[in-house]
Structures are given as structure tokens and as C-alpha cells.
Short mmCIF file of C-alpha atoms and ligand atoms in Angstrom, two decimals:
data_model
loop_
_atom_site.label_atom_id
_atom_site.label_comp_id
_atom_site.label_asym_id
_atom_site.label_seq_id
_atom_site.Cartn_x
_atom_site.Cartn_y
_atom_site.Cartn_z
CA MET A 1035 38.07 163.08 133.28
CA PRO A 1036 39.88 160.20 134.90
CA LEU A 1037 38.73 159.02 138.27
CA HIS A 1038 41.48 158.32 140.73
CA ARG A 1039 41.16 156.42 143.91
CA TYR A 1040 43.03 157.58 146.95
CA ALA A 1041 43.63 155.69 150.13
CA PRO A 1042 44.58 157.33 153.38
CA VAL A 1043 48.00 156.48 154.70
CA PRO A 1044 48.86 154.86 156.96
CA SER A 1045 45.50 154.17 158.49
CA PRO A 1046 41.95 154.46 157.28
CA CYS A 1047 40.54 157.89 157.61
CA ARG A 1048 37.73 158.49 160.03
CA LEU A 1049 35.85 160.58 157.59
CA CYS A 1050 36.62 158.80 154.37
CA GLY A 1051 36.94 155.21 155.48
CA ASP A 1052 39.43 153.29 153.45
CA GLY A 1053 39.58 155.69 150.61
CA PHE A 1054 37.74 157.96 148.30
CA GLU A 1055 37.53 158.70 144.67
CA HIS A 1056 38.59 161.93 143.19
CA ARG A 1057 37.98 163.07 139.70
CA GLN A 1058 40.85 165.07 138.43
CA SER A 1059 42.05 166.26 135.13
CA ALA A 1060 45.29 164.99 133.70
CA SER A 1061 46.95 168.33 134.34
CA GLU A 1062 45.92 168.39 137.96
CA PRO A 1063 48.55 167.14 140.38
CA ASP A 1064 47.85 164.16 142.57
CA LEU A 1065 46.32 164.77 145.91
CA HIS A 1066 48.63 164.33 148.84
CA HIS A 1067 46.17 165.12 151.53
CA CYS A 1068 42.59 164.21 152.04
CA PRO A 1069 40.45 167.17 151.09
CA THR A 1070 38.05 166.29 153.87
CA CYS A 1071 40.27 165.71 156.85
CA GLY A 1072 43.76 166.62 155.72
CA GLN A 1073 45.27 163.22 156.40
CA ALA A 1074 48.01 162.09 154.06
CA VAL A 1075 46.70 160.06 151.19
CA ALA A 1076 48.28 158.12 148.40
CA ARG A 1077 46.86 157.27 145.07
CA ALA A 1078 45.67 153.70 145.11
CA THR A 1079 44.89 151.54 142.15
CA ILE A 1080 44.60 153.62 139.09
CA GLU A 1081 41.03 153.36 138.05
CA THR A 1082 40.74 155.43 135.01
CA VAL A 1083 37.23 155.63 133.80
CA ASN A 1084 37.80 156.20 130.19
CA THR A 1085 35.55 155.28 127.38
CA PRO A 1086 35.04 151.57 127.65
CA LYS A 1087 36.63 149.63 124.91
CA LEU A 1088 34.04 148.95 122.34
CA LEU A 1089 33.64 145.32 121.59
CA LYS A 1090 34.47 144.53 118.07
CA PRO A 1091 31.25 143.61 116.37
CA LEU A 1092 31.12 140.05 115.28
CA SER A 1093 31.47 139.54 111.63
CA VAL A 1094 29.34 136.98 109.90
CA SER A 1095 32.24 134.58 109.61
CA ASP A 1096 33.12 135.02 113.28
CA ALA A 1097 29.54 134.30 114.26
CA LYS A 1098 29.50 131.21 112.09
CA ASN A 1099 32.76 130.04 113.61
CA LEU A 1100 31.21 130.44 117.02
CA GLY A 1101 28.30 128.29 116.00
CA PHE A 1102 25.71 130.97 115.56
CA SER A 1103 23.26 130.79 112.77
CA VAL A 1104 23.39 133.89 110.71
CA PHE A 1105 20.20 135.07 109.18
CA LYS A 1106 19.88 137.67 106.55
CA LYS A 1107 16.73 139.59 105.94
CA THR A 1108 15.79 139.33 102.33
CA SER A 1109 14.13 142.02 100.32
CA SER A 1110 10.83 140.21 100.66
CA GLY A 1111 10.97 140.53 104.41
CA GLU A 1112 11.83 136.89 105.02
CA PHE A 1113 14.85 135.77 106.92
CA GLU A 1114 17.02 133.37 105.12
CA ARG A 1115 19.81 131.37 106.60
CA GLN A 1116 23.16 132.25 105.15
ZN1 ZN B 2561 39.85 161.95 154.99
#
């Protein structure tokens, strides 16, 4: 579920400071009032906490291009440089 950050408008909220995070489903409407104190809030920076983008694993050629030595384990248990 995405995490949204809300900031009180116009001034920081006594109970929530300068904002709070609220986890809401995509179908749930945005909050317009602080659930704690009832002050008007606005959604601040959209911080969606989705699955982090998986880094593409380096291929052997990429690693070589980056200057890494690539070793391959041989069937005899030794590592040989490719
Ligand atoms: Zn509040």
C-alpha cells in the first residue's frame, strides 16, 4: 500500500509536527483533515513506497567493462579467470 505524506496547512500541527505519514490504498481518497487533530492537511511529496526497483544484475561483459575481474568456478572447484 502506498505511503503518503501529509503536511498540515497552513501551519505545523501541534500534535503532528510538520506532517505525518498515512498509508492508504489507491482507492482511498486523500485525507483533507488530520486524523489526530482535525486540522486541514494537504498531501505533501508523494512518497510511494513501492517495491524498490531491482538493480539489473551485472552481466559478465558489464563487469569486465567496469574493470572487474570475472572468475568462473570450474568443475574441479577451482576459480579460473575468464
Ligand atoms: Zn494533526
